[in-house]
Tab-separated table of C-alpha atoms in Angstrom:
chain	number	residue	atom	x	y	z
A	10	UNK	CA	18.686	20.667	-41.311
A	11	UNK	CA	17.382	24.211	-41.570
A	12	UNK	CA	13.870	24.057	-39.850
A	13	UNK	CA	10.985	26.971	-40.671
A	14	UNK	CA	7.208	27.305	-38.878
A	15	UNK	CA	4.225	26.526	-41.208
A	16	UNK	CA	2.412	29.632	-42.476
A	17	UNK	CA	-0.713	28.463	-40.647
A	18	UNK	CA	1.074	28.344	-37.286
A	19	UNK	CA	-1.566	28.363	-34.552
A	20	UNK	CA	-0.846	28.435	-30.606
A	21	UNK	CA	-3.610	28.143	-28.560
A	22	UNK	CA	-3.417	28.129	-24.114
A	23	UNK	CA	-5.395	26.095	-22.091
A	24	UNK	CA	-5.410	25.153	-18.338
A	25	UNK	CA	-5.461	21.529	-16.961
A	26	UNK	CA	-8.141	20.932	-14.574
A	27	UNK	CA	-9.039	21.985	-11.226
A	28	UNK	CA	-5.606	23.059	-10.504
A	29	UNK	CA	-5.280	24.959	-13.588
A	30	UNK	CA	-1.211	24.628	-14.757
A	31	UNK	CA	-0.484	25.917	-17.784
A	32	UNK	CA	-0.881	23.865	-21.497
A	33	UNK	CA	0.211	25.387	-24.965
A	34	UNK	CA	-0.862	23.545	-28.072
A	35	UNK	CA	0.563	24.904	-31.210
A	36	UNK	CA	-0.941	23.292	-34.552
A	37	UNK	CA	1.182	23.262	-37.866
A	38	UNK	CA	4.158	23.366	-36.242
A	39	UNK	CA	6.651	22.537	-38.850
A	40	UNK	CA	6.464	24.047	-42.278
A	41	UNK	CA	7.673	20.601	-43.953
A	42	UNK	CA	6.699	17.703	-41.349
A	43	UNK	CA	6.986	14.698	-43.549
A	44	UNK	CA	10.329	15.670	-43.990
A	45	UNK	CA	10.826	14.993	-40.137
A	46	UNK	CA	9.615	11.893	-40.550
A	47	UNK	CA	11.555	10.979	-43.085
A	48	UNK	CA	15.065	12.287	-41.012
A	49	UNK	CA	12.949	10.049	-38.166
A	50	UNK	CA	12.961	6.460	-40.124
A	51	UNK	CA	17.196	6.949	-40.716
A	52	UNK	CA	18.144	6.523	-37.148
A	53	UNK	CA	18.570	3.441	-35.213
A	54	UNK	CA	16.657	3.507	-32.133
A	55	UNK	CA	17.301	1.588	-29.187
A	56	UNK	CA	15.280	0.591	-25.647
A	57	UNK	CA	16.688	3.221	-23.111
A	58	UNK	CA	16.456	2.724	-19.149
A	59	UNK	CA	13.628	5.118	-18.570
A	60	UNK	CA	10.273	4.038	-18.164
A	61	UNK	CA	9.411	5.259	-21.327
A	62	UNK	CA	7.573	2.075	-22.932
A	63	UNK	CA	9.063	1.893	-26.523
A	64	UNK	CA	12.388	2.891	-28.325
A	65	UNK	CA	13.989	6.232	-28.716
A	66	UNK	CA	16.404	7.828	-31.170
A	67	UNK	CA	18.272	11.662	-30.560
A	68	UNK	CA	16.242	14.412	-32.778
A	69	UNK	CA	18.411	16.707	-34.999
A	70	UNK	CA	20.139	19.675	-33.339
A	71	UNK	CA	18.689	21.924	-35.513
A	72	UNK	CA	15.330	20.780	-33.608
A	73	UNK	CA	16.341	21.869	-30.727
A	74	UNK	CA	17.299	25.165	-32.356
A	75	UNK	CA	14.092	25.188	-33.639
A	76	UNK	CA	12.271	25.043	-30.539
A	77	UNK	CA	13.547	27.732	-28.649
A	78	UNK	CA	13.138	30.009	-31.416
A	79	UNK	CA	9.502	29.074	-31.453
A	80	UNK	CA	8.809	28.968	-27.977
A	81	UNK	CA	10.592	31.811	-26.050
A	82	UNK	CA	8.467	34.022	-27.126
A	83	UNK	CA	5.962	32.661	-25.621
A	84	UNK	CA	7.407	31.557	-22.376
A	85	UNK	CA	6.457	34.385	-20.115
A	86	UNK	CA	2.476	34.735	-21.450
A	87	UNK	CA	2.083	31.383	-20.666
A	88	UNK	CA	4.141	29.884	-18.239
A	89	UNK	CA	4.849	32.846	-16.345
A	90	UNK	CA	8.538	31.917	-17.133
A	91	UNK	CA	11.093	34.590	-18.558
A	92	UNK	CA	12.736	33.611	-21.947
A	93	UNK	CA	16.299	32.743	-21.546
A	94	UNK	CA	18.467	29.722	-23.367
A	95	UNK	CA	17.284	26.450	-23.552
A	96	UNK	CA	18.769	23.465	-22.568
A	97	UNK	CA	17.482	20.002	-23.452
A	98	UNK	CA	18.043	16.733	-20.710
A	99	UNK	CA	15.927	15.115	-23.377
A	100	UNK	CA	15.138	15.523	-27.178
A	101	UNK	CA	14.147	12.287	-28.925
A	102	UNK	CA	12.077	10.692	-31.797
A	103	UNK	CA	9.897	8.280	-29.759
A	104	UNK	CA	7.830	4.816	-30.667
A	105	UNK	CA	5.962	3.509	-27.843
A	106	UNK	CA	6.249	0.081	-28.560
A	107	UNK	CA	6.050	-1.962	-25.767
A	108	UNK	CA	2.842	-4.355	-25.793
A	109	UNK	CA	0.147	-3.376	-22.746
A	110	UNK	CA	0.424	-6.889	-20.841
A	111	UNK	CA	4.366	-5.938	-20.516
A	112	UNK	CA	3.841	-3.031	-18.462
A	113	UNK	CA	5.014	-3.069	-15.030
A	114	UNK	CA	2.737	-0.705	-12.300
A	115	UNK	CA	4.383	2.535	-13.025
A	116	UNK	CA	4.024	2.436	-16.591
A	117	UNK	CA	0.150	1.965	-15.891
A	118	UNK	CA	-0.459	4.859	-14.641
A	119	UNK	CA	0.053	8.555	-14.826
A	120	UNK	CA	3.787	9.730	-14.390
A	121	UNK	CA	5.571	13.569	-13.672
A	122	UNK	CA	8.785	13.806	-15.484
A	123	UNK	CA	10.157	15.969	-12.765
A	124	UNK	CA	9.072	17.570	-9.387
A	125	UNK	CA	10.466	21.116	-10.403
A	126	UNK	CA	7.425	23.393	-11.902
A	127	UNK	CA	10.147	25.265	-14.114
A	128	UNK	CA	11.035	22.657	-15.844
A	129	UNK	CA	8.759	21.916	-19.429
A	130	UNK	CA	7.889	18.933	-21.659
A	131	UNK	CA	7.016	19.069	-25.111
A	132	UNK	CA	5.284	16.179	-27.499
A	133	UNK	CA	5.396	16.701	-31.397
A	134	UNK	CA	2.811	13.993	-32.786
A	135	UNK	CA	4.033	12.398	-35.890
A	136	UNK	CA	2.042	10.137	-36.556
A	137	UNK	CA	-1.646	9.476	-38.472
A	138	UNK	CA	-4.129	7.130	-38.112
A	139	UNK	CA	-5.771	7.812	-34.776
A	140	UNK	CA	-2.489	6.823	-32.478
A	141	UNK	CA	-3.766	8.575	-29.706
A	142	UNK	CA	-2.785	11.954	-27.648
A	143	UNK	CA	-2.029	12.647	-24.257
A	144	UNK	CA	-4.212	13.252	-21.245
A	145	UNK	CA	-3.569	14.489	-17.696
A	146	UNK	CA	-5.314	13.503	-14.365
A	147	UNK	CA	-6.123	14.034	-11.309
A	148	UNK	CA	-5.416	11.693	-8.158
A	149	UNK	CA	-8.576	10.443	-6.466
A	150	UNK	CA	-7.161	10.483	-3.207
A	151	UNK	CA	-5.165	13.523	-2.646
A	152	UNK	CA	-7.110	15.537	-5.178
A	153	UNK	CA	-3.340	16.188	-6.753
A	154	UNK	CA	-2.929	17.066	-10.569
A	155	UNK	CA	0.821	18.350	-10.323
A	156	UNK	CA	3.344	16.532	-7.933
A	157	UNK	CA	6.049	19.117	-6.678
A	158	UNK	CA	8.589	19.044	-4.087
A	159	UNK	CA	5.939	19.500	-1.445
A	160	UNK	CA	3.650	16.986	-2.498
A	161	UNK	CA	6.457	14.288	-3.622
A	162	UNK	CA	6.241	12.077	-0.221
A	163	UNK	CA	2.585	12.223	-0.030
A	164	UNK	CA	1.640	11.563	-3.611
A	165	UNK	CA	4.258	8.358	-3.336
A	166	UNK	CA	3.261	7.302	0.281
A	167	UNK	CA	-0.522	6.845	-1.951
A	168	UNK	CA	0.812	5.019	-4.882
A	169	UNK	CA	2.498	2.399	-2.299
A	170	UNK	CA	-0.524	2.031	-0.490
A	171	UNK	CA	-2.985	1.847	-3.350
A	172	UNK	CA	-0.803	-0.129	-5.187
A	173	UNK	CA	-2.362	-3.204	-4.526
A	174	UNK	CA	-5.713	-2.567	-5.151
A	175	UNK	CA	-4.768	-0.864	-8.957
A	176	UNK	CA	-2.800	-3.800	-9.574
A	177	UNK	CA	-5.904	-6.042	-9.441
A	178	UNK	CA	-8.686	-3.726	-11.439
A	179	UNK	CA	-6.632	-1.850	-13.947
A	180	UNK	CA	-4.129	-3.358	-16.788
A	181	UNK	CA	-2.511	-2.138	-19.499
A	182	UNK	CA	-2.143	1.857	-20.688
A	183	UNK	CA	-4.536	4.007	-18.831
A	184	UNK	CA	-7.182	5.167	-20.631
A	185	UNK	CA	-9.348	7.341	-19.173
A	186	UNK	CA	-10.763	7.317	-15.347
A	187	UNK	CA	-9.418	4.322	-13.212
A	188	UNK	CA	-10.330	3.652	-9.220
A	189	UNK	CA	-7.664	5.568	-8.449
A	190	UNK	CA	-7.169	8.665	-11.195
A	191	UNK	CA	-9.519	11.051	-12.475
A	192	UNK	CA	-8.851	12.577	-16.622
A	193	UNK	CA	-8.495	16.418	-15.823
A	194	UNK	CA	-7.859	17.003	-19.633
A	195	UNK	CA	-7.326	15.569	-23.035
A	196	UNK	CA	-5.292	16.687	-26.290
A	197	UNK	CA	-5.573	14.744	-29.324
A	198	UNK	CA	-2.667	13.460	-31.446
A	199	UNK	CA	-2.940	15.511	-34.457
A	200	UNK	CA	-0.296	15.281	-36.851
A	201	UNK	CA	2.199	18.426	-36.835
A	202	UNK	CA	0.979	19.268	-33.348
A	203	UNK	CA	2.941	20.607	-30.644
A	204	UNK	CA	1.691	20.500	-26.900
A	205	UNK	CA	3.882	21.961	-24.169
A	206	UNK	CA	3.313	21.982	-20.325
A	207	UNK	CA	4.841	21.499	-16.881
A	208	UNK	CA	6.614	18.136	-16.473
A	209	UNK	CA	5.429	17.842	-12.773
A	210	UNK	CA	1.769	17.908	-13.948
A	211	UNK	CA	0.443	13.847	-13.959
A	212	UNK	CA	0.319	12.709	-17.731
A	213	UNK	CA	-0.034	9.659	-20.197
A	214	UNK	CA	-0.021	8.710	-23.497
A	215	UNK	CA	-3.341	8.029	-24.736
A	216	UNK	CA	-2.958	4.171	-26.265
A	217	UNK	CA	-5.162	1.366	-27.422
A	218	UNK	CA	-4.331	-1.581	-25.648
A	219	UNK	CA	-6.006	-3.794	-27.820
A	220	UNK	CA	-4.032	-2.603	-31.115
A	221	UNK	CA	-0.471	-3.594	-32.211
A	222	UNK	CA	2.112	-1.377	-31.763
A	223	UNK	CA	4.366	-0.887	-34.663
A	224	UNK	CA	8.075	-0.265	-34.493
A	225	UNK	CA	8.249	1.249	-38.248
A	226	UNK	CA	8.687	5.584	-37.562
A	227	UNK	CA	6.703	5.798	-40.747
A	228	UNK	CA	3.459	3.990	-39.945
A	229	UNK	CA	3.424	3.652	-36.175
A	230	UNK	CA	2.729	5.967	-32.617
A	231	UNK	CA	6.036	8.462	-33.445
A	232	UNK	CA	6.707	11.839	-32.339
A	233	UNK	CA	9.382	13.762	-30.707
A	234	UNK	CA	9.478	14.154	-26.938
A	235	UNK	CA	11.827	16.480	-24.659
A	236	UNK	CA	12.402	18.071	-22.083
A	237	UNK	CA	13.700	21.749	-21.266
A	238	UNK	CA	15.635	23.774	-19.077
A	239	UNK	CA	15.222	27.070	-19.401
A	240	UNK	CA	18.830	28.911	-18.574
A	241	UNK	CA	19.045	32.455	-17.834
């Protein structure tokens, strides 16, 4: 599946926050996105033991291909990284699914994919009809917006404390500020958009907890979520 960029490819960099880590949003990523969406409603996705809250299903090779063609290039500008080859612990078509009163703590809250800061995330929204984006945010209490090997035990020695208290005022998918996080920044889920940053800096989904989540790839909250290693 031979993959091109759209001719109005547009990368823009932002920082999150206080803390400022690196974001890249590219818009019109893909020249032909429906057809990704199409490859998307073939495959038979499954519930996998991450806390992910929906089904997943593995994204064509040639994706993966895709992606480091389209983002070494612009590794070093802005993520003070050097290009090299990319290697993928995760590359998946994703449907949250999972219905907000089914969430257990973690899933209610902002999550880091990783401590390392070298290691990157990427979200390709494809879906339409207001789905949501992503924000990240800041900790209340230790004033954290990125969790590395530093901050690990202090950032979790929090969470157990404040556990309690979250637990009682705040259900479902975050959305927005809660007693104990802050929004640092927000992206919106445009179709055919591409956002890229750090997976130790503390993100969610944005999602509606009062609308029903559908498990069809063509009509519900889809896109394509991995991870990368960058190898050189």
């Amino acid at each position: 599946m031979l993959m091109h960029r759209h001719p109005d490819f547009r990368v823009a960099r932002r920082a999150i926050g206080r803390e400022g880590a690196p974001l890249l949003i590219i818009d019109n990523l893909l020249a032909d996105p429906e057809r990704m969406v199409r490859k998307a409603a073939t495959r038979q996705y499954v519930k996998m033991a991450t806390m992910f809250p929906g089904i997943r299903a593995p994204a064509p090779a040639s994706y993966e291909a895709f992606l480091q063609a389209t983002l070494n290039p612009l590794l070093r500008e802005c993520f003070d990284m050097e290009p090299g080859r990319f290697v993928f612990p995760m590359c998946h078509f994703s449907l949250v699914t999972q219905p907000a009163t089914r969430l257990h703590f973690l899933q209610r809250i902002p999550h880091i994919d990783s401590v390392s800061g070298n290691g990157l995330a990427t979200v390709h929204y494809l879906f339409r009809g207001g789905w949501g984006g992503t924000d990240f945010y800041r900790h209340r209490r230790s004033g954290f917006e990125y969790v590395d090997e530093q901050r690990h035990g202090a950032y979790f020695d929090c969470l157990a404390q404040e556990r309690r208290l979250e637990e009682e005022t705040h259900a479902g998918y975050i959305n927005g500020d809660t007693s104990m996080f802050e929004r640092a920044a927000s992206v919106e889920g445009v179709f055919n958009r591409l956002i890229v940053y750090r997976r130790n800096s503390l993100h969610s989904g944005r999602i509606e907890n009062d609308r029903a989540l559908s498990t069809d790839p063509a009509t519900g909250r889809l896109s394509i979520n991995a991870f990368i290693d960058v190898v050189h």
